[in-house]
Short mmCIF file of C-alpha atoms in Angstrom, two decimals:
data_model
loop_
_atom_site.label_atom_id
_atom_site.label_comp_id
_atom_site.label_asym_id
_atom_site.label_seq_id
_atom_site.Cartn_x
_atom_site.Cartn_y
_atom_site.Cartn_z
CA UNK A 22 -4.11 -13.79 -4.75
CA UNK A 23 -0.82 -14.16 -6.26
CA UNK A 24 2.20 -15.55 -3.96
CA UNK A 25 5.24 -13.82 -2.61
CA UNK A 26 7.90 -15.03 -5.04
CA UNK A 27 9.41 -18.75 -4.22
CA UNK A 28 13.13 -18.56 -3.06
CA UNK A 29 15.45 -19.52 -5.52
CA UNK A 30 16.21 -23.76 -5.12
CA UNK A 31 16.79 -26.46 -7.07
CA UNK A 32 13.82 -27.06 -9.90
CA UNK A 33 11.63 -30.00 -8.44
CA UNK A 34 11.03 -30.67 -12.48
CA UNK A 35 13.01 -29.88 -15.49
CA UNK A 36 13.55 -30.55 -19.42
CA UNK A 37 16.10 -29.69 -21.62
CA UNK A 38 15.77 -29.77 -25.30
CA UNK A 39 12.72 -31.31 -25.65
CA UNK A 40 10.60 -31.78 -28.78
CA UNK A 41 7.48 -33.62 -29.42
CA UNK A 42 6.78 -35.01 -32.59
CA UNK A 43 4.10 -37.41 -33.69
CA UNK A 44 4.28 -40.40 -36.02
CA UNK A 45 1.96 -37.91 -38.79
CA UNK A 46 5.15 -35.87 -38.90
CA UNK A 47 2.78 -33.05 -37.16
CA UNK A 48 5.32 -31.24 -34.47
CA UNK A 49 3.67 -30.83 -31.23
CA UNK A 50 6.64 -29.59 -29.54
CA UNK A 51 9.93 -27.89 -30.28
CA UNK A 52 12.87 -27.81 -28.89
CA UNK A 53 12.09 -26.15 -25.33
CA UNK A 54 14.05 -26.21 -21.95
CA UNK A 55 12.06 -25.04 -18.62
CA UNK A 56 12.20 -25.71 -15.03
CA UNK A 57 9.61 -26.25 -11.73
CA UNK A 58 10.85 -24.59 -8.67
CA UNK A 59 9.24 -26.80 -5.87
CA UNK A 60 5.91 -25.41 -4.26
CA UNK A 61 5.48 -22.70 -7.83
CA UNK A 62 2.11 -22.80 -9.06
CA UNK A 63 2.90 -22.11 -12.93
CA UNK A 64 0.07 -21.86 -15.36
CA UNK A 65 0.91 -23.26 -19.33
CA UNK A 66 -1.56 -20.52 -21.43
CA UNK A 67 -2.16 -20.25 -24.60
CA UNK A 68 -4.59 -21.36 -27.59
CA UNK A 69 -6.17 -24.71 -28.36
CA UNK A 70 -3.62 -26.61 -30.28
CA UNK A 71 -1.16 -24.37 -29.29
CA UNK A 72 1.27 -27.45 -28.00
CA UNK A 73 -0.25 -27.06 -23.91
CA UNK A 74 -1.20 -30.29 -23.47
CA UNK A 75 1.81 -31.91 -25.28
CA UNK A 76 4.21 -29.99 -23.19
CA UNK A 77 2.29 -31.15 -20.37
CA UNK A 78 1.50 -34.73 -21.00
CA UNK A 79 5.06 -34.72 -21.45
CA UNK A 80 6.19 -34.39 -18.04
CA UNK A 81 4.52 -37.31 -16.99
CA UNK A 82 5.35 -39.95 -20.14
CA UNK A 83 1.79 -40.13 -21.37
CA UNK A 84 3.36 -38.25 -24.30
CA UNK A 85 7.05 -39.51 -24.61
CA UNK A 86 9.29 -36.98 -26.03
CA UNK A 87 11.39 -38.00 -29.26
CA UNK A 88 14.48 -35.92 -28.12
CA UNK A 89 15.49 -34.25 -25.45
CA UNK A 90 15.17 -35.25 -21.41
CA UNK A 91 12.83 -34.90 -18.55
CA UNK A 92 14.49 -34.85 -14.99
CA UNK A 93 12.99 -35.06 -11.39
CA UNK A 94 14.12 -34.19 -8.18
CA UNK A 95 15.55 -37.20 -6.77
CA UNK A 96 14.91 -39.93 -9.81
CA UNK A 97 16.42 -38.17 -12.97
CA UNK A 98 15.94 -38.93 -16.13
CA UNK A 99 12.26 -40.17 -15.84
CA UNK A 100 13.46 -42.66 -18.87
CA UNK A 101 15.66 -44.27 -17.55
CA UNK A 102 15.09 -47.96 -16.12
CA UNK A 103 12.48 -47.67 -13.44
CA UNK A 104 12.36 -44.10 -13.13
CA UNK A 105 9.05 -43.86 -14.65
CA UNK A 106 7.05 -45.70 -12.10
CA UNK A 107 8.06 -44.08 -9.45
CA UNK A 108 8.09 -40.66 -10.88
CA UNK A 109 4.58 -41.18 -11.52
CA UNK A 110 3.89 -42.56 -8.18
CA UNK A 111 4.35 -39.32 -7.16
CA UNK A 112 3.55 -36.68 -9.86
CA UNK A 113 -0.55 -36.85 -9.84
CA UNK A 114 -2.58 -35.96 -13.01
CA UNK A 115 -6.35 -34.07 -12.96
CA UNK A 116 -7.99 -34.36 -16.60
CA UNK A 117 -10.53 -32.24 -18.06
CA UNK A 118 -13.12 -34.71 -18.85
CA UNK A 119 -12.54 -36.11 -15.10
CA UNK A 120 -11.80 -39.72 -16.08
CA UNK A 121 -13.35 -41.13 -12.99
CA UNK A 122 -15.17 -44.72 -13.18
CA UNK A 123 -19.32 -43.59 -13.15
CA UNK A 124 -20.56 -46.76 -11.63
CA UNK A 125 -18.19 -46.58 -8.93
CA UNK A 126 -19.12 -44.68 -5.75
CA UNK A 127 -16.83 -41.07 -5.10
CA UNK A 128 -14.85 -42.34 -2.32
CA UNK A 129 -13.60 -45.85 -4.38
CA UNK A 130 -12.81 -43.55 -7.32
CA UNK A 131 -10.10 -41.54 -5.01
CA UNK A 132 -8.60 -44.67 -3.79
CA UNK A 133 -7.91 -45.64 -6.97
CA UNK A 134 -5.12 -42.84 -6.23
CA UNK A 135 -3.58 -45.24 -4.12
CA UNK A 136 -3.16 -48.37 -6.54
CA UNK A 137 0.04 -46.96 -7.31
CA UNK A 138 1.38 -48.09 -4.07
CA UNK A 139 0.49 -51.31 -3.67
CA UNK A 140 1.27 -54.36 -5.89
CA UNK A 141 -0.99 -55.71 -8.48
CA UNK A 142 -1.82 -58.48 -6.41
CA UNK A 143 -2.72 -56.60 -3.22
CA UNK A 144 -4.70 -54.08 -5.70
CA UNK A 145 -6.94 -56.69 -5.96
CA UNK A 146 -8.18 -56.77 -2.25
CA UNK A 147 -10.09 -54.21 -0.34
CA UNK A 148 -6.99 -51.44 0.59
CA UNK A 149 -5.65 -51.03 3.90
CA UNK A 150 -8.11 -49.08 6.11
CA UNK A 151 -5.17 -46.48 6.55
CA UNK A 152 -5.65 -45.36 2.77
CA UNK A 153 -9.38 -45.06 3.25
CA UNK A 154 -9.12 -42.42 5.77
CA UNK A 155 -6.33 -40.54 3.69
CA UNK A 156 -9.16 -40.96 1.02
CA UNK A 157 -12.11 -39.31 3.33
CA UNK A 158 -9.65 -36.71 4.40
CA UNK A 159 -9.27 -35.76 0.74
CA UNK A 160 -12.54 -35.85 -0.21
CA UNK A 161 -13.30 -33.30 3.27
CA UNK A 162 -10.69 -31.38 1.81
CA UNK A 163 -12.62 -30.75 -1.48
CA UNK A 164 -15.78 -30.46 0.46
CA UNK A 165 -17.64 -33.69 -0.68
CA UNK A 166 -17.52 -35.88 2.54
CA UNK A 167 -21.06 -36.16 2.44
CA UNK A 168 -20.97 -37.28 -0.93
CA UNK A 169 -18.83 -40.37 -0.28
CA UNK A 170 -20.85 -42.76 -0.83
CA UNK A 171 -22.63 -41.59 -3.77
CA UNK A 172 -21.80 -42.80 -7.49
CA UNK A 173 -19.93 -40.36 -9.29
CA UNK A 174 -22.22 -40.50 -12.23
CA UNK A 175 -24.57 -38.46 -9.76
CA UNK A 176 -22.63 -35.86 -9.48
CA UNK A 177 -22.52 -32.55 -11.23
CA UNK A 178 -19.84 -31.60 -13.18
CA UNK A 179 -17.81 -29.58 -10.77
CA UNK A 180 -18.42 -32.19 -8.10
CA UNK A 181 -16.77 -34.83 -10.50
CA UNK A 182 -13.90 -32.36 -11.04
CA UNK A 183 -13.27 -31.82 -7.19
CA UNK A 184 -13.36 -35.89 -7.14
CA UNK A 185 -10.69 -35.79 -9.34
CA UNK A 186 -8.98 -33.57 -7.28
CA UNK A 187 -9.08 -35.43 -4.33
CA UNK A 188 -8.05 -38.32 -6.26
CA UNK A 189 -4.89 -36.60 -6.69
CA UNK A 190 -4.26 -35.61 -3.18
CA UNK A 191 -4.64 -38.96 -2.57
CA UNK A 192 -1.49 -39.87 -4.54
CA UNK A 193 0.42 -37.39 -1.97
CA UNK A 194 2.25 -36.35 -4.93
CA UNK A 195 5.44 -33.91 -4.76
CA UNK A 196 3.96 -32.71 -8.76
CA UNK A 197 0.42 -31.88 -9.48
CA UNK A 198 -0.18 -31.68 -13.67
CA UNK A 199 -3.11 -30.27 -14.71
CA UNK A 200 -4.67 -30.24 -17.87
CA UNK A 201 -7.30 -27.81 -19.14
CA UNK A 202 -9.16 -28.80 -15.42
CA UNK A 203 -11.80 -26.29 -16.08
CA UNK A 204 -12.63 -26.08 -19.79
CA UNK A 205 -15.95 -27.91 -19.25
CA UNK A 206 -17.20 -25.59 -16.36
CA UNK A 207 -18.73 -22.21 -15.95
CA UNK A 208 -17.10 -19.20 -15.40
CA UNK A 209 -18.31 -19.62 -11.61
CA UNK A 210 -17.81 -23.03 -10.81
CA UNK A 211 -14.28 -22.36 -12.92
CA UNK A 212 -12.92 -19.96 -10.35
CA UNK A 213 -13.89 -22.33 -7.32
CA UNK A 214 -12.35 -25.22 -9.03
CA UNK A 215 -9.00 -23.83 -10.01
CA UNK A 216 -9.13 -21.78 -6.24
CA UNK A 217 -9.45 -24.81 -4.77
CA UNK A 218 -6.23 -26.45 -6.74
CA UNK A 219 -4.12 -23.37 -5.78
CA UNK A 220 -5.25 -23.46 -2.30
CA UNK A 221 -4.15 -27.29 -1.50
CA UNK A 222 -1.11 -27.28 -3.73
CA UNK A 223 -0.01 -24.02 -2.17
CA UNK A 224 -0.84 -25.40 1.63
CA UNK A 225 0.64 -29.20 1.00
CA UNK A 226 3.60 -27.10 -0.94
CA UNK A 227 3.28 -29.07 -4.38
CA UNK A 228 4.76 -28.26 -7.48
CA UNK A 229 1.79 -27.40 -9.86
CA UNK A 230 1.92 -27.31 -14.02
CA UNK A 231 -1.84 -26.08 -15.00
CA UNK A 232 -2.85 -25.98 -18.60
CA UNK A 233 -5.43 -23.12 -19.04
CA UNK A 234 -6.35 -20.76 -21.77
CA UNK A 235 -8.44 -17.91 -19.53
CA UNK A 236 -6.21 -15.35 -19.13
CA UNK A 237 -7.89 -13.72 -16.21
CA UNK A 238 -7.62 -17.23 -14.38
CA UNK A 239 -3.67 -17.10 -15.19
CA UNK A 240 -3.07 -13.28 -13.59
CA UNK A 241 -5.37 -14.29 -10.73
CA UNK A 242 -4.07 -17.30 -9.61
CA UNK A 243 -0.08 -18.06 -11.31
CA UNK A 244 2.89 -17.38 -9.73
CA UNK A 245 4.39 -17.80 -13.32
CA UNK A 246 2.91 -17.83 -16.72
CA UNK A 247 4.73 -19.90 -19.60
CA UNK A 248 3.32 -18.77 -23.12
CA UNK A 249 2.70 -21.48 -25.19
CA UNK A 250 2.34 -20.70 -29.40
CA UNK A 251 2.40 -23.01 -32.29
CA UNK A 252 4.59 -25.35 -30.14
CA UNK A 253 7.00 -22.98 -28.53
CA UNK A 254 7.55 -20.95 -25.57
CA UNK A 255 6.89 -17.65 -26.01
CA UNK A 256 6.88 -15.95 -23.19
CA UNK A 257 7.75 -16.95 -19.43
CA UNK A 258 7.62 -14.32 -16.80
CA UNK A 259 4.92 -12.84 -13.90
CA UNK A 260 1.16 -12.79 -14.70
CA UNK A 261 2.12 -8.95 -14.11
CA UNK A 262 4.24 -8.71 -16.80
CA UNK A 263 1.18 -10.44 -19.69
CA UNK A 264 0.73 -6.75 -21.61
CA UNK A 265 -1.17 -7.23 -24.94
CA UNK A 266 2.31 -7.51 -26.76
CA UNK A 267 2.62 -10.32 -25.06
CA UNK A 268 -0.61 -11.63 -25.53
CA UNK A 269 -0.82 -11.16 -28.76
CA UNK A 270 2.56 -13.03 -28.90
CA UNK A 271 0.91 -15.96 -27.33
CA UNK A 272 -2.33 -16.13 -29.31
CA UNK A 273 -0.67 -15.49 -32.65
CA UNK A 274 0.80 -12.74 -34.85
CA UNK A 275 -1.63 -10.00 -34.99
CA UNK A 276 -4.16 -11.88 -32.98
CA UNK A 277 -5.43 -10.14 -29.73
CA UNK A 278 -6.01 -12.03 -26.83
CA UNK A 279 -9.62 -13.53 -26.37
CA UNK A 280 -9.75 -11.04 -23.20
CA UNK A 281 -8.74 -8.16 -25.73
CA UNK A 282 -11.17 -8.84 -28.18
CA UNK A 283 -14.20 -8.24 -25.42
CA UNK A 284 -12.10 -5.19 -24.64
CA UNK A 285 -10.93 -3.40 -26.93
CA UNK A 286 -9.74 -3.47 -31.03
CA UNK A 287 -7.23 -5.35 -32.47
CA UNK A 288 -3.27 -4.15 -31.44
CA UNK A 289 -0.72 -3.86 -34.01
CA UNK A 290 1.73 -6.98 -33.49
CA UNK A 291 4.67 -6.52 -31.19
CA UNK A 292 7.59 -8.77 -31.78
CA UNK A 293 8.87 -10.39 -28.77
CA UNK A 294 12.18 -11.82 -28.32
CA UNK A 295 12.03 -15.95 -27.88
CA UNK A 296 13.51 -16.33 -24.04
CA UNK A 297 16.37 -18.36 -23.32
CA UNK A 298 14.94 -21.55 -22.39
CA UNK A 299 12.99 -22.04 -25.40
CA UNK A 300 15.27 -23.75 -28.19
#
């Protein structure tokens, strides 16, 4: 299911030097530089705690960075004055535990991915009937049409999850961040999820940054994979190209892969050289 590999372009997303670390003193990020070709589908993989979520919270300034910068295609530094807003406009977010509104029914939860372009004041009355068809589309998209007018808190967990996704479609965003989208789900519903993210980022050509830590949803659906341990990039390169020295790399020194452990015993460790971009 993997793509063709993306022409070489200019990265639709990029950071150089950056490091995360919290007010505790705790590092949740060192030094790293990558970049986001436009239209890649890159998976983040690695461990709980590992520094995923950090690096990908990050890119969007829920998690601000203490040194280094974050540039976008077309806005720069997302720090600088303004930059933020509008870099967000357009850089959509699905969670893991959903963070949809329960009493609210499915189709006003994905217009809530349209607040972001409208004023406060205009937020506040019912949104142009333009944004509630882009908001039925989505939901089509994700297959709940007939669920539009249903509360949310009576769907099933991987309906809530698609409603998320459709509330980021809604955003028409240019970057798609994911984090840990299908932790909560089973193996099944997992597959159809994360298939269904590939298949609309892919088609609408957005940039995608997916937190995950199954390793068999990595090789099946990345076009890259960006090992993530103890808070640096270890590894960046093809699904193709994830051997157990490299897994083993990712999930710690000595430490097979969850996917090895069901397979086979414990590898010795294989050093692997820290790539380029990680600082």
């Amino acid at each position: 299911m993997n793509a063709s590999p993306l022409p070489s372009t200019d990265p639709a997303l990029s950071i150089r030097g950056v490091e995360v670390v919290y007010p505790d003193g705790t590092v949740g990020l060192r030094r790293t530089r990558l970049s986001f070709v436009p239209g890649e589908f890159v998976v983040l993989l690695g461990p709980s705690g590992a520094g995923k979520s950090t690096l990908l919270r990050s890119l969007n300034g829920l998690v601000k960075a203490t040194a280094g910068t974050i540039e976008v295609a077309g806005i720069g530094d997302i720090h600088a004055r303004g930059a933020l807003r509008r870099h967000r406009q357009r850089c959509a977010m699905v969670f893991q535990q959903h963070q949809l509104i329960g009493r609210l029914t499915t189709l006003q939860n994905v217009l809530t991915g349209r607040l972001s372009y409208h004023s406060t004041l205009r937020s506040l009355w019912p949104l142009p009937l333009a944004d509630k068809r882009l908001a039925l589309d989505c939901l089509d998209r994700v297959g709940l049409l007939d669920c539009a007018l249903r509360r949310v808190d009576e769907l099933s967990g991987g309906q809530q999850q698609r409603v998320g996704i459709a509330r980021a479609i809604a955003q028409q965003p240019r970057i798609l961040l994911a984090d840990e989208p299908v932790a909560s789900l089973d193996p099944a519903t997992s597959m159809r999820v994360l298939g269904l993210i590939h298949s609309i980022c892919k088609a609408d050509g957005i940039t995608a940054v997916v937190s995950l830590h199954q390793v068999d949803l990595a090789r099946r659906f990345a076009d890259r994979v960006v090992g993530i341990g103890s808070g640096s990039v270890v590894f960046d390169g093809p699904p193709a190209a994830m051997g157990e020295p490299v897994l083993s790399a990712i999930y710690g020194a000595g430490t097979p892969s969850p996917q090895a452990r069901r397979e086979q015993p414990p590898t010795q460790h294989v050093s692997i050289p820290l790539p380029e971009h990680a600082a």
